[in-house]
Each structure stands twice: as structure tokens, then as C-alpha cells.
mmCIF file of C-alpha atoms in Angstrom:
data_model
loop_
_atom_site.group_PDB
_atom_site.id
_atom_site.type_symbol
_atom_site.label_atom_id
_atom_site.label_comp_id
_atom_site.label_asym_id
_atom_site.label_seq_id
_atom_site.Cartn_x
_atom_site.Cartn_y
_atom_site.Cartn_z
ATOM 1 C CA UNK A 1 95.643 99.302 59.316
ATOM 2 C CA UNK A 2 95.629 98.535 55.622
ATOM 3 C CA UNK A 3 92.517 97.265 53.907
ATOM 4 C CA UNK A 4 92.963 94.404 51.540
ATOM 5 C CA UNK A 5 91.999 95.187 47.995
ATOM 6 C CA UNK A 6 92.909 93.425 44.769
ATOM 7 C CA UNK A 7 94.764 96.461 43.491
ATOM 8 C CA UNK A 8 96.449 97.305 46.778
ATOM 9 C CA UNK A 9 99.939 97.164 45.378
ATOM 10 C CA UNK A 10 99.232 99.555 42.561
ATOM 11 C CA UNK A 11 97.336 101.821 44.912
ATOM 12 C CA UNK A 12 100.229 101.823 47.281
ATOM 13 C CA UNK A 13 102.541 102.818 44.499
ATOM 14 C CA UNK A 14 100.194 105.648 43.780
ATOM 15 C CA UNK A 15 100.452 106.684 47.391
ATOM 16 C CA UNK A 16 104.180 106.478 47.393
ATOM 17 C CA UNK A 17 104.747 108.441 44.256
ATOM 18 C CA UNK A 18 101.912 110.823 43.918
ATOM 19 C CA UNK A 19 100.697 112.032 47.230
ATOM 20 C CA UNK A 20 102.393 114.498 49.485
ATOM 21 C CA UNK A 21 101.791 115.875 52.879
ATOM 22 C CA UNK A 22 102.725 119.233 54.299
ATOM 23 C CA UNK A 23 102.869 119.171 58.036
ATOM 24 C CA UNK A 24 102.960 122.346 60.027
ATOM 25 C CA UNK A 25 102.577 122.235 63.788
ATOM 26 C CA UNK A 26 100.846 118.899 63.585
ATOM 27 C CA UNK A 27 98.340 120.027 60.967
ATOM 28 C CA UNK A 28 98.628 118.468 57.562
ATOM 29 C CA UNK A 29 97.498 119.059 54.053
ATOM 30 C CA UNK A 30 97.337 116.269 51.532
ATOM 31 C CA UNK A 31 97.633 116.623 47.839
ATOM 32 C CA UNK A 32 98.468 114.864 44.673
ATOM 33 C CA UNK A 33 101.671 115.477 42.827
ATOM 34 C CA UNK A 34 101.953 117.379 39.604
ATOM 35 C CA UNK A 35 102.506 114.062 37.888
ATOM 36 C CA UNK A 36 99.247 112.654 39.148
ATOM 37 C CA UNK A 37 97.210 115.710 38.413
ATOM 38 C CA UNK A 38 98.770 115.868 34.969
ATOM 39 C CA UNK A 39 97.596 112.317 34.402
ATOM 40 C CA UNK A 40 94.115 113.479 35.404
ATOM 41 C CA UNK A 41 94.187 116.409 33.049
ATOM 42 C CA UNK A 42 90.497 116.559 32.259
ATOM 43 C CA UNK A 43 89.155 116.001 35.730
ATOM 44 C CA UNK A 44 85.432 115.837 35.453
ATOM 45 C CA UNK A 45 84.491 114.773 38.915
ATOM 46 C CA UNK A 46 85.995 115.066 42.325
ATOM 47 C CA UNK A 47 84.413 113.869 45.484
ATOM 48 C CA UNK A 48 85.750 114.293 48.959
ATOM 49 C CA UNK A 49 85.025 112.680 52.260
ATOM 50 C CA UNK A 50 82.585 114.496 54.460
ATOM 51 C CA UNK A 51 83.883 116.719 57.190
ATOM 52 C CA UNK A 52 84.244 114.860 60.439
ATOM 53 C CA UNK A 53 85.082 111.574 58.822
ATOM 54 C CA UNK A 54 87.953 109.880 60.575
ATOM 55 C CA UNK A 55 90.458 108.296 58.297
ATOM 56 C CA UNK A 56 93.077 105.682 58.839
ATOM 57 C CA UNK A 57 96.187 105.282 56.795
ATOM 58 C CA UNK A 58 95.247 104.152 53.300
ATOM 59 C CA UNK A 59 91.554 104.890 53.810
ATOM 60 C CA UNK A 60 89.746 106.282 50.852
ATOM 61 C CA UNK A 61 89.659 110.042 51.080
ATOM 62 C CA UNK A 62 87.863 110.677 47.870
ATOM 63 C CA UNK A 63 87.937 110.077 44.167
ATOM 64 C CA UNK A 64 89.209 111.787 41.081
ATOM 65 C CA UNK A 65 87.839 110.912 37.692
ATOM 66 C CA UNK A 66 89.015 112.132 34.378
ATOM 67 C CA UNK A 67 87.603 111.368 30.983
ATOM 68 C CA UNK A 68 90.112 108.586 30.622
ATOM 69 C CA UNK A 69 90.871 107.168 34.039
ATOM 70 C CA UNK A 70 89.449 106.952 37.494
ATOM 71 C CA UNK A 71 91.194 106.483 40.758
ATOM 72 C CA UNK A 72 90.550 106.694 44.433
ATOM 73 C CA UNK A 73 92.518 109.105 46.537
ATOM 74 C CA UNK A 74 94.159 107.392 49.431
ATOM 75 C CA UNK A 75 95.232 109.018 52.603
ATOM 76 C CA UNK A 76 98.836 108.365 53.579
ATOM 77 C CA UNK A 77 98.375 109.244 57.254
ATOM 78 C CA UNK A 78 95.730 108.952 59.917
ATOM 79 C CA UNK A 79 93.518 111.854 60.776
ATOM 80 C CA UNK A 80 90.186 113.508 60.353
ATOM 81 C CA UNK A 81 88.731 115.564 57.570
ATOM 82 C CA UNK A 82 88.043 119.000 58.993
ATOM 83 C CA UNK A 83 87.979 121.307 56.001
ATOM 84 C CA UNK A 84 86.770 121.300 52.467
ATOM 85 C CA UNK A 85 86.761 123.877 49.739
ATOM 86 C CA UNK A 86 84.652 124.108 46.617
ATOM 87 C CA UNK A 87 85.446 124.058 43.796
ATOM 88 C CA UNK A 88 88.436 121.829 44.348
ATOM 89 C CA UNK A 89 91.481 122.754 42.332
ATOM 90 C CA UNK A 90 92.970 119.659 40.762
ATOM 91 C CA UNK A 91 96.058 118.680 42.653
ATOM 92 C CA UNK A 92 94.936 119.642 46.105
ATOM 93 C CA UNK A 93 92.915 117.830 48.702
ATOM 94 C CA UNK A 94 92.891 119.509 52.058
ATOM 95 C CA UNK A 95 92.896 117.680 55.341
ATOM 96 C CA UNK A 96 92.994 120.389 57.895
ATOM 97 C CA UNK A 97 92.736 124.053 58.566
ATOM 98 C CA UNK A 98 95.765 126.289 58.854
ATOM 99 C CA UNK A 99 93.999 128.903 61.008
ATOM 100 C CA UNK A 100 96.065 132.040 60.622
ATOM 101 C CA UNK A 101 98.843 130.407 58.714
ATOM 102 C CA UNK A 102 97.158 130.346 55.328
ATOM 103 C CA UNK A 103 99.640 130.213 52.484
ATOM 104 C CA UNK A 104 99.960 133.711 51.126
ATOM 105 C CA UNK A 105 100.847 134.807 47.669
ATOM 106 C CA UNK A 106 104.564 134.833 47.100
ATOM 107 C CA UNK A 107 105.463 132.708 50.096
ATOM 108 C CA UNK A 108 107.940 129.874 49.996
ATOM 109 C CA UNK A 109 105.366 127.101 50.164
ATOM 110 C CA UNK A 110 106.688 125.531 46.971
ATOM 111 C CA UNK A 111 110.070 125.119 48.650
ATOM 112 C CA UNK A 112 108.437 123.773 51.791
ATOM 113 C CA UNK A 113 106.524 121.287 49.686
ATOM 114 C CA UNK A 114 109.725 120.011 48.125
ATOM 115 C CA UNK A 115 111.295 119.637 51.538
ATOM 116 C CA UNK A 116 108.263 117.759 52.781
ATOM 117 C CA UNK A 117 108.211 115.534 49.722
ATOM 118 C CA UNK A 118 111.706 114.347 50.579
ATOM 119 C CA UNK A 119 110.689 113.694 54.160
ATOM 120 C CA UNK A 120 107.546 111.916 53.076
ATOM 121 C CA UNK A 121 109.376 109.751 50.592
ATOM 122 C CA UNK A 122 111.435 108.467 53.491
ATOM 123 C CA UNK A 123 108.351 107.955 55.570
ATOM 124 C CA UNK A 124 106.563 106.155 52.799
ATOM 125 C CA UNK A 125 109.390 103.718 52.562
ATOM 126 C CA UNK A 126 108.491 102.955 56.143
ATOM 127 C CA UNK A 127 104.849 102.512 55.136
ATOM 128 C CA UNK A 128 105.885 100.183 52.366
ATOM 129 C CA UNK A 129 107.896 98.021 54.731
ATOM 130 C CA UNK A 130 104.937 98.006 57.164
ATOM 131 C CA UNK A 131 102.658 96.684 54.460
ATOM 132 C CA UNK A 132 105.266 94.112 53.584
ATOM 133 C CA UNK A 133 105.232 92.708 57.100
ATOM 134 C CA UNK A 134 101.471 92.927 57.792
ATOM 135 C CA UNK B 1 56.773 124.733 61.347
ATOM 136 C CA UNK B 2 59.583 126.895 62.623
ATOM 137 C CA UNK B 3 62.022 127.811 59.874
ATOM 138 C CA UNK B 4 65.701 128.146 60.786
ATOM 139 C CA UNK B 5 66.792 131.747 61.206
ATOM 140 C CA UNK B 6 69.858 133.376 59.726
ATOM 141 C CA UNK B 7 71.210 136.738 60.865
ATOM 142 C CA UNK B 8 71.269 139.275 58.058
ATOM 143 C CA UNK B 9 74.298 141.558 58.201
ATOM 144 C CA UNK B 10 74.346 144.204 55.469
ATOM 145 C CA UNK B 11 77.530 146.218 55.501
ATOM 146 C CA UNK B 12 76.928 148.343 52.433
ATOM 147 C CA UNK B 13 80.053 149.644 50.771
ATOM 148 C CA UNK B 14 83.099 148.589 52.804
ATOM 149 C CA UNK B 15 86.688 147.614 52.093
ATOM 150 C CA UNK B 16 87.051 143.909 51.312
ATOM 151 C CA UNK B 17 89.478 143.448 54.221
ATOM 152 C CA UNK B 18 86.863 144.717 56.636
ATOM 153 C CA UNK B 19 84.333 142.275 55.203
ATOM 154 C CA UNK B 20 86.760 139.395 55.678
ATOM 155 C CA UNK B 21 87.434 140.499 59.262
ATOM 156 C CA UNK B 22 83.713 140.394 59.978
ATOM 157 C CA UNK B 23 83.523 136.963 58.381
ATOM 158 C CA UNK B 24 86.350 135.802 60.631
ATOM 159 C CA UNK B 25 84.510 137.016 63.736
ATOM 160 C CA UNK B 26 81.397 135.103 62.743
ATOM 161 C CA UNK B 27 83.449 132.018 61.910
ATOM 162 C CA UNK B 28 85.095 132.010 65.318
ATOM 163 C CA UNK B 29 81.776 132.540 67.008
ATOM 164 C CA UNK B 30 80.078 129.666 65.188
ATOM 165 C CA UNK B 31 83.014 127.268 65.250
ATOM 166 C CA UNK B 32 83.613 127.753 68.937
ATOM 167 C CA UNK B 33 80.199 126.782 70.159
ATOM 168 C CA UNK B 34 78.869 123.373 69.232
ATOM 169 C CA UNK B 35 76.034 122.766 71.627
ATOM 170 C CA UNK B 36 76.106 125.946 73.655
ATOM 171 C CA UNK B 37 73.443 128.513 73.060
ATOM 172 C CA UNK B 38 75.250 131.476 71.485
ATOM 173 C CA UNK B 39 73.949 131.853 68.777
ATOM 174 C CA UNK B 40 70.736 130.184 69.940
ATOM 175 C CA UNK B 41 69.824 126.799 68.481
ATOM 176 C CA UNK B 42 67.220 128.151 66.116
ATOM 177 C CA UNK B 43 69.840 130.287 64.384
ATOM 178 C CA UNK B 44 71.934 128.732 61.676
ATOM 179 C CA UNK B 45 74.485 131.488 61.191
ATOM 180 C CA UNK B 46 74.797 134.795 59.410
ATOM 181 C CA UNK B 47 74.325 136.101 55.893
ATOM 182 C CA UNK B 48 77.007 138.717 55.280
ATOM 183 C CA UNK B 49 76.513 141.121 52.398
ATOM 184 C CA UNK B 50 78.561 143.990 51.105
ATOM 185 C CA UNK B 51 79.650 145.924 48.063
ATOM 186 C CA UNK B 52 83.457 146.056 47.953
ATOM 187 C CA UNK B 53 84.611 149.659 48.201
ATOM 188 C CA UNK B 54 87.711 149.212 46.079
ATOM 189 C CA UNK B 55 89.122 146.861 43.455
ATOM 190 C CA UNK B 56 90.594 143.631 44.809
ATOM 191 C CA UNK B 57 91.801 140.468 43.134
ATOM 192 C CA UNK B 58 91.657 137.285 45.159
ATOM 193 C CA UNK B 59 93.173 133.862 44.758
ATOM 194 C CA UNK B 60 91.695 130.697 46.143
ATOM 195 C CA UNK B 61 93.410 128.293 48.480
ATOM 196 C CA UNK B 62 96.723 127.647 46.782
ATOM 197 C CA UNK B 63 95.374 128.655 43.487
ATOM 198 C CA UNK B 64 95.122 131.409 41.025
ATOM 199 C CA UNK B 65 97.826 134.051 41.037
ATOM 200 C CA UNK B 66 101.590 133.895 40.840
ATOM 201 C CA UNK B 67 103.660 136.495 42.714
ATOM 202 C CA UNK B 68 104.447 138.113 39.365
ATOM 203 C CA UNK B 69 100.790 138.379 38.470
ATOM 204 C CA UNK B 70 100.037 139.767 41.912
ATOM 205 C CA UNK B 71 102.660 142.492 41.459
ATOM 206 C CA UNK B 72 101.252 143.394 38.054
ATOM 207 C CA UNK B 73 97.731 143.646 39.460
ATOM 208 C CA UNK B 74 98.846 145.768 42.406
ATOM 209 C CA UNK B 75 100.491 148.128 39.920
ATOM 210 C CA UNK B 76 97.028 148.659 38.446
ATOM 211 C CA UNK B 77 95.899 150.019 41.791
ATOM 212 C CA UNK B 78 94.089 146.948 43.040
ATOM 213 C CA UNK B 79 94.509 145.043 46.245
ATOM 214 C CA UNK B 80 95.566 141.416 45.919
ATOM 215 C CA UNK B 81 94.633 138.852 48.563
ATOM 216 C CA UNK B 82 94.874 135.142 49.127
ATOM 217 C CA UNK B 83 91.802 133.502 50.605
ATOM 218 C CA UNK B 84 90.868 130.125 51.993
ATOM 219 C CA UNK B 85 88.039 129.502 49.555
ATOM 220 C CA UNK B 86 87.996 127.053 46.690
ATOM 221 C CA UNK B 87 88.402 128.168 43.133
ATOM 222 C CA UNK B 88 91.041 130.227 41.376
ATOM 223 C CA UNK B 89 91.485 133.937 40.732
ATOM 224 C CA UNK B 90 88.653 136.400 40.584
ATOM 225 C CA UNK B 91 87.909 140.086 41.007
ATOM 226 C CA UNK B 92 85.772 141.941 43.537
ATOM 227 C CA UNK B 93 84.941 145.611 43.423
ATOM 228 C CA UNK B 94 82.341 148.363 43.346
ATOM 229 C CA UNK B 95 79.155 147.372 41.594
ATOM 230 C CA UNK B 96 79.363 143.802 42.807
ATOM 231 C CA UNK B 97 77.145 142.135 45.391
ATOM 232 C CA UNK B 98 79.373 140.052 47.617
ATOM 233 C CA UNK B 99 77.482 137.499 49.680
ATOM 234 C CA UNK B 100 79.157 135.292 52.259
ATOM 235 C CA UNK B 101 76.766 133.012 54.135
ATOM 236 C CA UNK B 102 78.520 131.895 57.328
ATOM 237 C CA UNK B 103 76.285 128.953 58.114
ATOM 238 C CA UNK B 104 76.398 125.917 60.364
ATOM 239 C CA UNK B 105 75.512 123.243 57.832
ATOM 240 C CA UNK B 106 74.506 120.850 60.591
ATOM 241 C CA UNK B 107 71.768 123.204 61.737
ATOM 242 C CA UNK B 108 70.482 123.425 58.173
ATOM 243 C CA UNK B 109 71.053 119.719 57.543
ATOM 244 C CA UNK B 110 72.986 120.489 54.383
ATOM 245 C CA UNK B 111 76.086 119.052 52.833
ATOM 246 C CA UNK B 112 78.646 121.338 51.252
ATOM 247 C CA UNK B 113 77.582 120.373 47.747
ATOM 248 C CA UNK B 114 73.962 121.160 48.532
ATOM 249 C CA UNK B 115 74.999 124.538 49.953
ATOM 250 C CA UNK B 116 76.876 125.286 46.732
ATOM 251 C CA UNK B 117 73.865 124.245 44.680
ATOM 252 C CA UNK B 118 71.693 126.517 46.831
ATOM 253 C CA UNK B 119 74.025 129.466 46.238
ATOM 254 C CA UNK B 120 73.836 128.811 42.531
ATOM 255 C CA UNK B 121 70.055 128.576 42.728
ATOM 256 C CA UNK B 122 69.901 131.947 44.527
ATOM 257 C CA UNK B 123 71.835 133.622 41.763
ATOM 258 C CA UNK B 124 69.787 131.935 39.035
ATOM 259 C CA UNK B 125 66.561 132.909 40.819
ATOM 260 C CA UNK B 126 67.765 136.476 41.202
ATOM 261 C CA UNK B 127 68.505 136.702 37.476
ATOM 262 C CA UNK B 128 64.998 135.438 36.782
ATOM 263 C CA UNK B 129 63.512 138.033 39.132
ATOM 264 C CA UNK B 130 65.378 140.724 37.178
ATOM 265 C CA UNK B 131 63.901 139.447 33.934
ATOM 266 C CA UNK B 132 66.914 137.467 32.737
ATOM 267 C CA UNK B 133 65.976 134.039 31.443
ATOM 268 C CA UNK B 134 68.564 131.454 30.617
ATOM 269 C CA UNK B 135 70.852 131.887 33.610
ATOM 270 C CA UNK B 136 72.291 128.538 34.559
ATOM 271 C CA UNK B 137 74.743 127.013 36.945
ATOM 272 C CA UNK B 138 77.502 124.834 35.510
ATOM 273 C CA UNK B 139 79.529 122.081 37.165
ATOM 274 C CA UNK B 140 83.281 122.282 37.811
ATOM 275 C CA UNK B 141 85.503 123.493 36.304
ATOM 276 C CA UNK B 142 82.856 126.011 35.212
ATOM 277 C CA UNK B 143 81.482 126.567 38.699
ATOM 278 C CA UNK B 144 79.344 129.677 38.779
ATOM 279 C CA UNK B 145 76.267 131.091 37.152
ATOM 280 C CA UNK B 146 76.351 131.807 33.443
ATOM 281 C CA UNK B 147 74.429 133.494 30.708
ATOM 282 C CA UNK B 148 75.625 131.790 27.586
ATOM 283 C CA UNK B 149 79.415 131.822 27.695
ATOM 284 C CA UNK B 150 79.540 134.774 30.064
ATOM 285 C CA UNK B 151 79.813 134.348 33.791
ATOM 286 C CA UNK B 152 77.625 136.661 35.823
ATOM 287 C CA UNK B 153 78.257 135.191 39.259
ATOM 288 C CA UNK B 154 81.373 133.582 40.683
ATOM 289 C CA UNK B 155 81.195 131.028 43.457
ATOM 290 C CA UNK B 156 83.899 129.799 45.803
ATOM 291 C CA UNK B 157 83.359 128.471 49.293
ATOM 292 C CA UNK B 158 85.068 126.898 52.218
ATOM 293 C CA UNK B 159 83.679 124.701 54.924
ATOM 294 C CA UNK B 160 85.640 124.233 58.119
ATOM 295 C CA UNK B 161 84.206 122.186 60.956
ATOM 296 C CA UNK B 162 80.756 122.382 59.362
ATOM 297 C CA UNK B 163 80.819 126.196 59.144
ATOM 298 C CA UNK B 164 80.785 127.733 55.685
ATOM 299 C CA UNK B 165 82.569 130.881 54.610
ATOM 300 C CA UNK B 166 82.980 132.840 51.389
ATOM 301 C CA UNK B 167 80.195 132.445 48.886
ATOM 302 C CA UNK B 168 79.224 134.273 45.754
ATOM 303 C CA UNK B 169 80.010 137.464 43.908
ATOM 304 C CA UNK B 170 77.265 138.735 41.624
ATOM 305 C CA UNK B 171 78.105 141.422 39.077
ATOM 306 C CA UNK B 172 75.425 144.119 39.213
ATOM 307 C CA UNK B 173 77.178 147.079 37.595
ATOM 308 C CA UNK B 174 80.787 146.008 38.068
ATOM 309 C CA UNK B 175 83.362 147.606 35.799
ATOM 310 C CA UNK B 176 84.081 144.459 33.814
ATOM 311 C CA UNK B 177 87.353 145.759 32.376
ATOM 312 C CA UNK B 178 88.995 144.781 35.667
ATOM 313 C CA UNK B 179 88.485 141.130 34.663
ATOM 314 C CA UNK B 180 90.613 141.598 31.547
ATOM 315 C CA UNK B 181 93.786 141.473 33.618
ATOM 316 C CA UNK B 182 93.261 137.920 34.867
ATOM 317 C CA UNK B 183 92.015 134.644 33.542
ATOM 318 C CA UNK B 184 88.807 134.642 35.618
ATOM 319 C CA UNK B 185 88.561 131.471 37.666
ATOM 320 C CA UNK B 186 91.257 129.999 35.466
ATOM 321 C CA UNK B 187 88.958 129.668 32.463
ATOM 322 C CA UNK B 188 90.714 130.862 29.346
ATOM 323 C CA UNK B 189 88.489 132.238 26.621
ATOM 324 C CA UNK B 190 85.354 132.742 28.672
ATOM 325 C CA UNK B 191 83.676 136.057 29.279
ATOM 326 C CA UNK B 192 82.232 137.860 32.211
ATOM 327 C CA UNK B 193 79.100 139.916 32.354
ATOM 328 C CA UNK B 194 76.858 141.797 34.744
ATOM 329 C CA UNK B 195 73.155 142.383 35.274
ATOM 330 C CA UNK B 196 73.574 145.895 33.921
ATOM 331 C CA UNK B 197 75.319 144.650 30.810
ATOM 332 C CA UNK B 198 72.731 141.958 30.134
ATOM 333 C CA UNK B 199 69.709 144.183 30.795
ATOM 334 C CA UNK B 200 71.239 147.262 29.179
ATOM 335 C CA UNK B 201 70.327 149.464 32.106
ATOM 336 C CA UNK B 202 72.122 150.488 35.278
ATOM 337 C CA UNK B 203 71.351 148.217 38.244
ATOM 338 C CA UNK B 204 72.975 149.019 41.569
ATOM 339 C CA UNK B 205 73.869 146.631 44.352
ATOM 340 C CA UNK B 206 71.304 148.355 46.593
ATOM 341 C CA UNK B 207 68.582 147.736 44.028
ATOM 342 C CA UNK B 208 69.509 144.068 43.592
ATOM 343 C CA UNK B 209 69.859 143.242 47.280
ATOM 344 C CA UNK B 210 66.160 142.998 48.299
ATOM 345 C CA UNK B 211 65.203 140.518 45.540
ATOM 346 C CA UNK B 212 68.411 138.638 46.301
ATOM 347 C CA UNK B 213 67.360 138.305 49.932
ATOM 348 C CA UNK B 214 63.976 136.971 48.828
ATOM 349 C CA UNK B 215 65.710 134.426 46.622
ATOM 350 C CA UNK B 216 67.934 133.437 49.552
ATOM 351 C CA UNK B 217 65.025 132.914 51.940
ATOM 352 C CA UNK B 218 63.132 130.865 49.355
ATOM 353 C CA UNK B 219 66.124 128.738 48.443
ATOM 354 C CA UNK B 220 67.437 128.058 51.931
ATOM 355 C CA UNK B 221 63.944 127.925 53.454
ATOM 356 C CA UNK B 222 64.906 130.188 56.291
ATOM 357 C CA UNK B 223 63.995 133.516 57.798
ATOM 358 C CA UNK B 224 66.377 136.459 57.967
ATOM 359 C CA UNK B 225 66.769 138.403 61.183
ATOM 360 C CA UNK B 226 68.236 141.857 60.854
ATOM 361 C CA UNK B 227 71.387 142.463 62.805
ATOM 362 C CA UNK B 228 72.909 145.848 63.417
ATOM 363 C CA UNK B 229 76.412 146.158 62.067
ATOM 364 C CA UNK B 230 78.055 146.763 65.429
ATOM 365 C CA UNK B 231 78.891 143.014 65.551
#
């Protein structure tokens, strides 16, 4: 379900271009792309949804503010916030816990991310067409 | 009024991996039982304390050390570990008080941000109790407790299903040269310090722990119940 907002189209573009999801056994992590976090270079504030909050596609997950711009973070999938870390490193917002499968130093997560980005780009074309018909 | 109770688990000088294993056991215990009575309802979790037995560099969740940096640090004789906490790279080792409160934030009616602020307040209070004025917490990206432009206490936490893990690392008499091999917490050009360095006398982790525990009880408004380390 998409909420109607005046800037929905630009937000949706943000979602399409700048957010990625890694899915591993049904557990996902959400983040912003290098491009987006580069645009928010001097992040001064980051807020995240509280743990336990259930989110629908396009719900507001949190907010990033830099000295120059502000934007909400939108969630490209449905789910529930289960984990948070503090401080938050710019470029990463976490949706769920990996249990024992925490990314370790020197693993191939960068490659996995690229693979997922391709998959997600396809999926987000689906999202875009959904919003076009709703 | 009955204050919430927190189990105090003091490990003394142990390897960092052992400390993390203990943290994991407490995490599983607390995460597995919403609404059952183990630990009992009046208990909000555990306060885990140790002094790392050996040098270890840690990275935060997806942040802090490249594989090349990790190799370089291992060549120095240190362990290198990824963790699930927030924040970037830091160092843990002998002379440092490592404090991981594994708390059910619902039982303490705290949000994550308030828990972080409480950790900062503990460290600031502890500095005051040792005679150091001017310690202050700073907001991200300078998370931690500082004296001037020198960080005396690093903070990085995680909260999964309302249960916190990781916490703070307070330099008591840490060998600060270990920090020269990383950009601590990703902050180029900042310094690190310790209680011993600031007070110009040798303070051990054992000496600092009792006032730290007082600061913790005051800040979190809880009581501490001693727990033997067999758990």
C-alpha cells in the first residue's frame, strides 16, 4: 500500500535508485547506496524507527539529515524493524538480525550486494508499475 | 519503590572472545523469554564487565576495517574481529574497562537512544568521581566521551528485539599506542586518552570498577545483584 504524498514521485525515484536490500534466508538488510550517502556527506542526524514497528512498502523507516538536505528513508519492502545499532554508519539502515551469519571481515558481501542490487532493480521496476496502476 | 535489578557479572581479565561468548549466552537467554519468568520479572538483564586479556581490534556492523587493514593489524600481534555493534573501528585491550550491559529495554522502559545517553552519563560520572572535570559526551559522528579533543571512552551498541548488547570501553591504563594503527571510530585527526594519562597516575581497571558500578546504579536507577561467573 502506497501512501499519497505530494513528493511521492521523487521519493519513489529515491527508492528505486538509492536503496538496496540484501536478502539472505528471508532476512533482509536495507541500506542506501553510495550515491545517496555521498549526497548526505555531512550527516548530522539520523533517526530510525523503533524496534517492533511494522512497516509496509514505502513506509517511512527513518530520516537522514545533512547540513544541506533532508530526506526520509523509505522502506522498499514490507517487514518489521527488529534490530538497531548505534551509532549508525551513514549508508546502512538495518532491518533484521543475521544471527550467526554476521558479515565478517574480508567476506564477499560487496559482491553479494552488487548481485542483489541487480535483482532489486528488477523488482523495483515491478514496484514502479504497481504504483502506476494503483 | 522496588528498583529494577541487573545481574552483575565481573569476569576480570579474560580473552575478548570469551567475553563475547558470555554476551551471546545472555542475549539468547533474554531474547528467548518474553513473558516467562527466567530471568524473573524484576530483573532487567545483566551487566557484563571485563578487562580484555589481549589486544583486539574490532569493526562495527559493516564498518571500520578493510581486509588489508585487518591483515596489517594481525601482523602486529592483535586479534581482529567483526562485531554487530554500531560504530566503526576501535581497539580493546589490557588496561581497558569493557562494559556490556545486556538489558531488556522494555523492563527498564528505555529507548535505545536513552540507553546510549545513560552509558555516556556513566562514563562522564565516573570521570567526575576520579577528579576529572570537563568530560563530555558528544553526538554522532563523535559518539563517545571526550576530554577536549581526546576520546577517553568509546561507545557502540546494538539492540535486537529490545535486548541491548555491546556498550562502552573506558581507557583506564590502556597502552594508547595501539590506537595509532587505526583511525579510531573513523575520526581522522582526533586523539585518544585514558584516565591514567589525564590524571598522571596509574589507575587500574580493578580500581576504577567500583566507582563505575556506583555510577551505573545511579544512572540506570537499578540495583546490582552479584552473579557468580559460572553462567
